[in-house]
Coordinates of C-alpha atoms in Angstrom, one line a residue:
Chain A
M1 CA 0.0 0.0 0.0
A2 CA 2.9 2.4 0.8
E3 CA 4.2 1.5 -2.7
R4 CA 0.9 2.5 -4.4
K5 CA 1.0 5.9 -2.7
R6 CA 4.5 6.7 -3.8
P7 CA 4.0 8.3 -7.2
R8 CA 1.5 10.8 -5.8
R9 CA 3.8 11.7 -2.9
T10 CA 6.8 12.2 -5.3
R11 CA 4.6 14.4 -7.5
E12 CA 3.6 16.5 -4.5
R13 CA 7.2 16.7 -3.3
I14 CA 8.3 17.9 -6.7
L15 CA 5.7 20.7 -6.6
G16 CA 6.7 21.7 -3.0
T17 CA 10.4 21.7 -3.8
A18 CA 9.9 23.6 -7.0
L19 CA 7.8 26.3 -5.2
L20 CA 10.5 26.6 -2.5
L21 CA 13.3 27.0 -5.1
F22 CA 11.3 29.3 -7.4
N23 CA 10.3 31.6 -4.6
G24 CA 13.9 31.7 -3.2
A25 CA 16.0 32.1 -6.3
G26 CA 13.5 33.3 -9.0
E27 CA 12.0 30.9 -11.5
P28 CA 14.3 31.8 -14.4
N29 CA 17.3 30.7 -12.2
V30 CA 16.0 27.2 -11.3
T31 CA 16.1 24.3 -13.7
T32 CA 14.3 20.9 -13.4
A33 CA 17.8 19.4 -12.7
D34 CA 18.1 21.8 -9.7
I35 CA 14.7 20.5 -8.4
A36 CA 15.7 16.8 -8.9
D37 CA 19.1 17.5 -7.2
E38 CA 17.4 19.2 -4.2
M39 CA 15.1 16.2 -3.8
E40 CA 17.9 13.7 -4.4
I41 CA 15.9 11.9 -7.1
S42 CA 17.0 11.2 -10.7
P43 CA 15.9 13.6 -13.5
G44 CA 14.1 10.6 -15.1
N45 CA 12.0 10.2 -12.0
L46 CA 11.0 13.9 -12.2
Y47 CA 10.2 13.7 -15.9
Y48 CA 8.0 10.7 -15.2
H49 CA 5.7 13.2 -13.3
F50 CA 6.3 16.4 -15.3
R51 CA 7.5 16.7 -18.9
N52 CA 9.1 20.1 -18.4
K53 CA 9.3 23.1 -16.1
D54 CA 6.3 24.8 -17.7
E55 CA 4.1 21.8 -16.6
I56 CA 5.3 22.3 -13.0
I57 CA 4.6 26.1 -13.2
A58 CA 1.1 25.4 -14.7
E59 CA 0.3 23.0 -11.7
L60 CA 1.6 25.6 -9.2
F61 CA -0.4 28.3 -10.9
A62 CA -3.5 26.0 -10.6
G63 CA -2.9 25.9 -6.8
F64 CA -2.8 29.7 -6.8
E65 CA -6.0 29.9 -8.7
R66 CA -7.7 27.5 -6.2
S67 CA -6.6 29.6 -3.3
L68 CA -8.1 32.7 -4.9
D69 CA -11.3 31.0 -6.0
S70 CA -13.0 31.4 -2.6
L71 CA -11.6 34.9 -2.0
L72 CA -12.9 36.4 -5.3
A73 CA -16.4 35.0 -4.9
S74 CA -19.0 37.7 -4.4
P75 CA -19.7 38.5 -0.8
E76 CA -22.8 36.5 0.2
G77 CA -26.1 38.2 0.8
R78 CA -25.1 40.7 3.4
S79 CA -23.4 44.1 2.7
A80 CA -19.6 44.3 3.0
G81 CA -17.8 46.3 5.6
V82 CA -14.3 47.6 5.9
E83 CA -13.3 44.5 7.8
D84 CA -14.3 42.4 4.7
L85 CA -12.0 44.5 2.6
W86 CA -9.1 44.2 5.1
F87 CA -9.7 40.5 5.5
L88 CA -9.8 40.0 1.7
L89 CA -6.5 41.8 1.2
H90 CA -4.9 39.9 4.0
L91 CA -5.8 36.5 2.5
L92 CA -5.0 37.7 -1.1
F93 CA -1.5 38.8 -0.1
E94 CA -1.0 35.6 1.8
A95 CA -1.8 33.6 -1.4
M96 CA 0.4 35.9 -3.5
W97 CA 3.3 35.5 -1.0
D98 CA 3.0 31.7 -1.2
H99 CA 3.4 32.0 -5.0
R100 CA 5.6 35.0 -5.1
F101 CA 7.8 33.6 -7.9
L102 CA 4.9 34.4 -10.3
F103 CA 5.0 38.1 -9.4
R104 CA 8.8 38.5 -9.4
D105 CA 9.0 37.5 -13.1
L106 CA 5.4 37.9 -14.2
D107 CA 6.0 39.2 -17.8
D108 CA 8.7 36.6 -18.4
I109 CA 6.5 33.7 -17.2
L110 CA 3.4 34.8 -19.0
S111 CA 5.1 35.6 -22.3
R112 CA 6.3 32.0 -22.5
N113 CA 2.8 30.5 -21.9
R114 CA -0.3 31.9 -23.6
K115 CA -2.7 29.7 -21.7
L116 CA -1.3 30.8 -18.3
A117 CA -1.5 34.4 -19.6
S118 CA -5.2 34.2 -20.3
R119 CA -5.9 32.5 -17.0
F120 CA -3.9 35.3 -15.2
A121 CA -5.9 37.9 -17.1
L122 CA -9.1 36.2 -15.9
I123 CA -7.9 36.4 -12.3
M124 CA -7.1 40.1 -12.6
R125 CA -10.5 40.9 -14.1
R126 CA -12.2 38.9 -11.3
G127 CA -10.1 40.8 -8.7
A128 CA -11.0 44.2 -10.2
R129 CA -14.7 43.1 -10.3
T130 CA -14.6 42.0 -6.6
V131 CA -13.1 45.4 -5.6
I132 CA -15.9 47.2 -7.6
E133 CA -18.6 45.1 -5.8
L134 CA -17.1 45.7 -2.4
C135 CA -16.9 49.4 -3.0
R136 CA -20.5 49.6 -4.3
S137 CA -21.6 47.8 -1.1
L138 CA -19.6 50.3 1.0
V139 CA -21.2 53.2 -0.9
A140 CA -24.7 51.7 -0.3
T141 CA -24.0 51.6 3.5
G142 CA -22.6 55.2 3.5
A143 CA -19.1 54.0 4.5
M144 CA -17.7 55.2 1.2
D145 CA -18.2 58.3 -0.9
A146 CA -17.2 57.6 -4.5
S147 CA -18.8 57.9 -8.0
Q148 CA -19.0 55.0 -10.5
H149 CA -16.1 56.5 -12.4
E150 CA -14.0 56.8 -9.3
I151 CA -14.7 53.2 -8.3
A152 CA -13.8 51.9 -11.7
A153 CA -10.4 53.8 -11.7
L154 CA -9.9 52.6 -8.1
A155 CA -10.4 49.0 -9.0
D156 CA -7.8 49.2 -11.8
N157 CA -5.3 50.9 -9.4
V158 CA -5.9 48.3 -6.7
A159 CA -5.2 45.5 -9.3
I160 CA -2.0 47.2 -10.5
V161 CA -0.6 48.0 -7.1
A162 CA -1.4 44.5 -5.8
T163 CA 0.0 42.7 -8.9
Y164 CA 3.2 44.7 -9.3
W165 CA 4.2 45.5 -5.7
I166 CA 6.8 42.7 -5.6
S167 CA 8.1 43.7 -9.1
Y168 CA 8.3 47.4 -8.1
Q169 CA 10.2 46.5 -4.9
K170 CA 12.6 44.3 -6.9
I171 CA 13.3 47.1 -9.4
S172 CA 13.4 50.1 -7.0
A173 CA 15.4 48.4 -4.2
G174 CA 17.6 46.2 -6.4
E175 CA 17.8 42.4 -6.7
R176 CA 19.4 42.0 -3.2
A177 CA 16.2 43.3 -1.5
A178 CA 13.9 40.9 -3.3
E179 CA 13.8 38.5 -0.4
T180 CA 12.9 41.2 2.1
V181 CA 9.8 42.4 0.3
S182 CA 7.0 43.0 2.7
L183 CA 3.5 41.9 1.7
D184 CA 2.2 43.8 4.7
R185 CA 3.5 46.9 3.0
A186 CA 1.7 45.9 -0.2
A187 CA -1.6 45.6 1.8
Y188 CA -0.9 49.0 3.3
Q189 CA -0.3 50.5 -0.2
V190 CA -3.6 49.1 -1.4
L191 CA -5.5 50.3 1.7
S192 CA -3.9 53.8 1.1
L193 CA -5.6 53.8 -2.4
I194 CA -9.0 53.1 -0.8
A195 CA -8.8 55.1 2.4
P196 CA -9.4 58.6 0.9
F197 CA -12.9 57.5 -0.2
L198 CA -14.0 56.2 3.1
R199 CA -16.1 58.3 5.5
G200 CA -16.5 58.6 9.3
D201 CA -16.1 55.4 11.3
A202 CA -15.1 53.3 8.3
R203 CA -12.1 55.5 7.7
A204 CA -11.1 55.5 11.3
L205 CA -11.3 51.7 11.4
L206 CA -9.2 51.4 8.3
V207 CA -6.6 53.7 9.7
R208 CA -6.5 51.6 12.9
L209 CA -6.3 48.3 10.9
S210 CA -3.6 49.5 8.6
R211 CA -1.4 50.6 11.5
D212 CA -0.8 46.9 12.1
Y213 CA 0.9 46.8 8.6
L214 CA 3.5 49.5 9.2
Chain B
M1 CA 31.6 66.3 -46.3
A2 CA 28.5 64.2 -47.0
E3 CA 30.8 61.2 -46.7
R4 CA 32.1 62.3 -43.3
K5 CA 28.6 62.6 -41.9
R6 CA 27.5 59.1 -43.0
P7 CA 28.6 57.0 -40.0
R8 CA 26.7 59.3 -37.6
R9 CA 23.6 59.2 -39.8
T10 CA 23.7 55.4 -40.0
R11 CA 24.0 55.2 -36.3
E12 CA 21.0 57.4 -35.8
R13 CA 19.0 55.5 -38.4
I14 CA 19.8 52.3 -36.6
L15 CA 18.5 53.7 -33.3
G16 CA 15.4 55.1 -35.0
T17 CA 14.6 51.9 -36.8
A18 CA 15.2 49.8 -33.6
L19 CA 12.9 52.0 -31.6
L20 CA 10.2 51.7 -34.2
L21 CA 10.5 47.9 -34.4
F22 CA 10.8 47.4 -30.6
N23 CA 7.8 49.5 -30.0
G24 CA 5.8 47.8 -32.7
A25 CA 6.6 44.1 -32.1
G26 CA 8.1 44.0 -28.6
E27 CA 11.8 44.0 -28.0
P28 CA 12.2 40.2 -27.5
N29 CA 10.7 39.6 -30.9
V30 CA 13.2 41.8 -32.8
T31 CA 16.7 40.8 -33.7
T32 CA 19.6 42.9 -34.9
A33 CA 19.2 41.1 -38.3
D34 CA 15.6 42.3 -38.4
I35 CA 16.8 45.9 -37.8
A36 CA 19.5 45.6 -40.6
D37 CA 16.9 44.0 -42.9
E38 CA 14.4 46.8 -42.3
M39 CA 17.1 49.4 -43.1
E40 CA 18.4 47.5 -46.1
I41 CA 22.0 47.5 -44.8
S42 CA 24.3 44.6 -44.1
P43 CA 24.5 43.1 -40.5
G44 CA 28.2 43.9 -40.7
N45 CA 27.4 47.6 -41.1
L46 CA 25.1 47.5 -38.1
Y47 CA 27.8 45.7 -36.0
Y48 CA 30.2 48.4 -36.9
H49 CA 28.0 50.8 -34.9
F50 CA 26.6 48.5 -32.2
R51 CA 28.2 45.2 -31.0
N52 CA 24.8 43.7 -30.0
K53 CA 21.2 44.5 -29.3
D54 CA 21.8 45.3 -25.6
E55 CA 24.1 48.2 -26.8
I56 CA 21.2 49.6 -28.9
I57 CA 18.8 49.2 -26.0
A58 CA 21.3 51.0 -23.6
E59 CA 21.5 53.9 -26.1
L60 CA 17.7 54.1 -26.5
F61 CA 17.5 54.1 -22.7
A62 CA 19.9 57.0 -22.5
G63 CA 17.6 58.9 -24.7
F64 CA 14.7 58.1 -22.4
E65 CA 16.8 59.3 -19.4
R66 CA 17.6 62.6 -21.2
S67 CA 13.9 63.2 -21.9
L68 CA 13.1 62.7 -18.2
D69 CA 16.0 64.8 -16.9
S70 CA 14.3 68.1 -17.3
L71 CA 10.9 66.7 -16.2
L72 CA 12.1 65.4 -12.9
A73 CA 14.1 68.5 -11.9
S74 CA 12.6 70.2 -8.9
P75 CA 10.1 73.0 -9.7
E76 CA 12.0 76.2 -9.6
G77 CA 11.5 78.8 -6.9
R78 CA 7.7 79.2 -7.2
S79 CA 5.1 76.9 -5.6
A80 CA 3.7 74.2 -7.8
G81 CA 0.0 74.1 -8.8
V82 CA -2.3 71.5 -10.2
E83 CA -1.4 72.6 -13.7
D84 CA 2.3 71.7 -13.0
L85 CA 1.2 68.2 -12.0
W86 CA -1.0 67.8 -15.1
F87 CA 1.8 69.1 -17.4
L88 CA 4.4 66.9 -15.7
L89 CA 2.3 63.8 -16.2
H90 CA 1.5 64.8 -19.8
L91 CA 5.2 65.1 -20.7
L92 CA 6.1 62.0 -18.6
F93 CA 3.7 59.8 -20.5
E94 CA 4.7 61.2 -23.8
A95 CA 8.3 60.2 -23.1
M96 CA 7.2 56.8 -21.9
W97 CA 5.0 56.3 -25.0
D98 CA 8.0 57.1 -27.2
H99 CA 10.0 54.3 -25.4
R100 CA 7.0 52.0 -24.7
F101 CA 9.0 48.8 -25.6
L102 CA 10.8 49.3 -22.2
F103 CA 7.5 49.1 -20.3
R104 CA 6.1 46.2 -22.3
D105 CA 8.9 43.9 -21.2
L106 CA 10.4 45.7 -18.3
D107 CA 11.4 42.7 -16.1
D108 CA 12.8 40.9 -19.1
I109 CA 14.9 43.8 -20.3
L110 CA 16.2 44.8 -16.8
S111 CA 17.0 41.2 -15.7
R112 CA 19.4 40.9 -18.6
N113 CA 21.2 44.1 -17.8
R114 CA 22.2 45.1 -14.3
K115 CA 23.5 48.5 -15.2
L116 CA 20.3 49.4 -16.9
A117 CA 18.4 48.0 -13.9
S118 CA 20.2 50.3 -11.5
R119 CA 19.7 53.3 -13.8
F120 CA 16.0 52.5 -14.0
A121 CA 15.8 52.3 -10.2
L122 CA 17.3 55.7 -10.0
I123 CA 14.7 57.1 -12.4
M124 CA 11.9 55.6 -10.3
R125 CA 13.2 57.0 -7.1
R126 CA 13.6 60.5 -8.7
G127 CA 10.1 60.2 -10.0
A128 CA 8.7 59.3 -6.6
R129 CA 10.7 62.2 -5.0
T130 CA 9.4 64.7 -7.6
V131 CA 5.8 63.6 -6.7
I132 CA 6.5 64.1 -3.0
E133 CA 7.9 67.6 -3.6
L134 CA 5.0 68.5 -5.8
C135 CA 2.5 67.3 -3.2
R136 CA 4.3 69.2 -0.4
S137 CA 4.1 72.3 -2.4
L138 CA 0.3 71.7 -3.0
V139 CA -0.2 71.1 0.7
A140 CA 1.7 74.4 1.5
T141 CA -0.7 76.4 -0.7
G142 CA -3.8 74.6 0.7
A143 CA -4.7 72.9 -2.6
M144 CA -4.0 69.5 -1.0
D145 CA -4.9 67.9 2.3
A146 CA -2.6 65.0 3.0
S147 CA -0.2 63.8 5.8
Q148 CA 3.4 63.0 5.2
H149 CA 2.5 59.3 5.5
E150 CA -0.3 59.7 2.9
I151 CA 2.1 61.6 0.5
A152 CA 4.8 58.9 0.8
A153 CA 2.3 56.1 0.0
L154 CA 0.8 58.2 -2.8
A155 CA 4.3 58.7 -4.4
D156 CA 4.9 54.9 -4.4
N157 CA 1.4 54.3 -5.9
V158 CA 2.0 56.9 -8.6
A159 CA 5.3 55.3 -9.5
I160 CA 3.7 51.8 -9.7
V161 CA 0.7 52.8 -11.8
A162 CA 2.8 55.0 -14.1
T163 CA 5.5 52.3 -14.6
Y164 CA 3.2 49.3 -15.0
W165 CA 0.2 50.6 -16.8
I166 CA 1.4 49.3 -20.2
S167 CA 2.2 45.9 -18.7
Y168 CA -1.1 45.8 -16.9
Q169 CA -3.0 46.6 -20.1
K170 CA -1.0 43.9 -21.9
I171 CA -1.8 41.3 -19.3
S172 CA -5.4 42.1 -18.7
A173 CA -6.5 42.8 -22.3
G174 CA -4.2 40.2 -24.0
E175 CA -1.4 40.6 -26.4
R176 CA -3.6 41.8 -29.3
A177 CA -4.6 44.9 -27.4
A178 CA -1.0 45.9 -26.6
E179 CA -0.9 48.4 -29.6
T180 CA -4.1 50.2 -28.5
V181 CA -2.9 51.0 -25.0
S182 CA -3.9 54.5 -24.2
L183 CA -1.3 56.6 -22.3
D184 CA -4.1 59.2 -21.8
R185 CA -5.8 56.5 -19.7
A186 CA -2.6 56.0 -17.8
A187 CA -2.5 59.8 -17.0
Y188 CA -6.1 59.6 -15.9
Q189 CA -5.3 56.6 -13.7
V190 CA -2.5 58.6 -12.0
L191 CA -4.7 61.7 -11.6
S192 CA -7.3 59.5 -10.0
L193 CA -4.8 58.6 -7.3
I194 CA -4.1 62.2 -6.5
A195 CA -7.6 63.7 -6.9
P196 CA -9.1 62.6 -3.6
F197 CA -6.4 64.6 -1.7
L198 CA -7.1 67.8 -3.5
R199 CA -9.4 70.5 -2.1
G200 CA -11.6 73.2 -3.5
D201 CA -10.6 74.9 -6.8
A202 CA -7.6 72.5 -7.2
R203 CA -9.9 69.5 -7.3
A204 CA -12.4 71.1 -9.6
L205 CA -9.5 72.0 -12.0
L206 CA -8.1 68.5 -11.9
V207 CA -11.5 67.0 -12.7
R208 CA -11.9 69.4 -15.6
L209 CA -8.3 68.7 -16.9
S210 CA -8.7 64.9 -16.6
R211 CA -11.9 65.0 -18.6
D212 CA -9.7 65.6 -21.7
Y213 CA -8.2 62.2 -21.0
L214 CA -11.3 60.1 -21.1

């Protein structure tokens, strides 16, 4: 019975090791040979499970998609509050941090793989739509004061800052600093986009919540 | 005399042709052979002027730096107004649009060339600093209401949205749409980051100015 389980475990170990190495060194700097080496298995054993690195990346990306699936679902029934926004960002950045190799070399990875690129575009559009829905809900309860135009522009800006924060840090602070990127700071940056549109208690609450991030 | 001038003219024609092809097809999809072909010169003639594609990119980048130099200088003596901000963004996005190949494949280009990467980091930091100075000036005249913390976060967000707008459009709309990216929309997105902090006449003026962008 232990024998029957082995292939699955090896497959999962390959994914786990690849994720660790990609996140640590950057995906372009890690080969399938490096992954096999790190696991002390033969390259042949690795190729039995994945034909090439892009197949490993696609599987890791599917994991990222699954972790976002529940997050980007519309809020259920009740109106959203500032806490929902804060909680959503918290979970979103946790999922991004777990798969940070994607965001360190996003253009590079997506330009090699059109299927991945269109799946990523879908995630971005869903993310922007979720922000729009949350904002509309906040406007309906009086916690936010923003026009439809302002909300649309805000949703794009949230998607851009969230997606490119890691890349921006890498470019502006240099390669050495890539490992010290703070996703808490990313959450703070996104909250700073939304804060000016909040009113009264909602704004005070956001200021208090975002203090934890600095 | 016409003979003496020829090398310089060829060099400039190579740069102009490379810029045109890079902007049109994306830098990774254009080879030095493509550039020589387009100019109807021999590859040897091209290599006489530039040893490789990275040397051409470095020279085009230097042109981009020069076009930003005057923009990112501190405003002289007098306090800045909303018009200065609008004018700065207008010129900034014009320069970016002229060199849009850089922003379409930024990670890719910078990861191949450390020297370019550190020069780009410098431009980003100068850009963020210019935004901070402009905002402080607007706060001093009462046109803006924002704390030091808010201004610092705003400057980072402006740098991110400005730098990654082209890349975001490419990812979210798909490769086909890359040629229809509107830099006016980019300027509008940046103005939408700043607008919520403006007060009174300044805000009304910004709303009026940004209407031209939509």
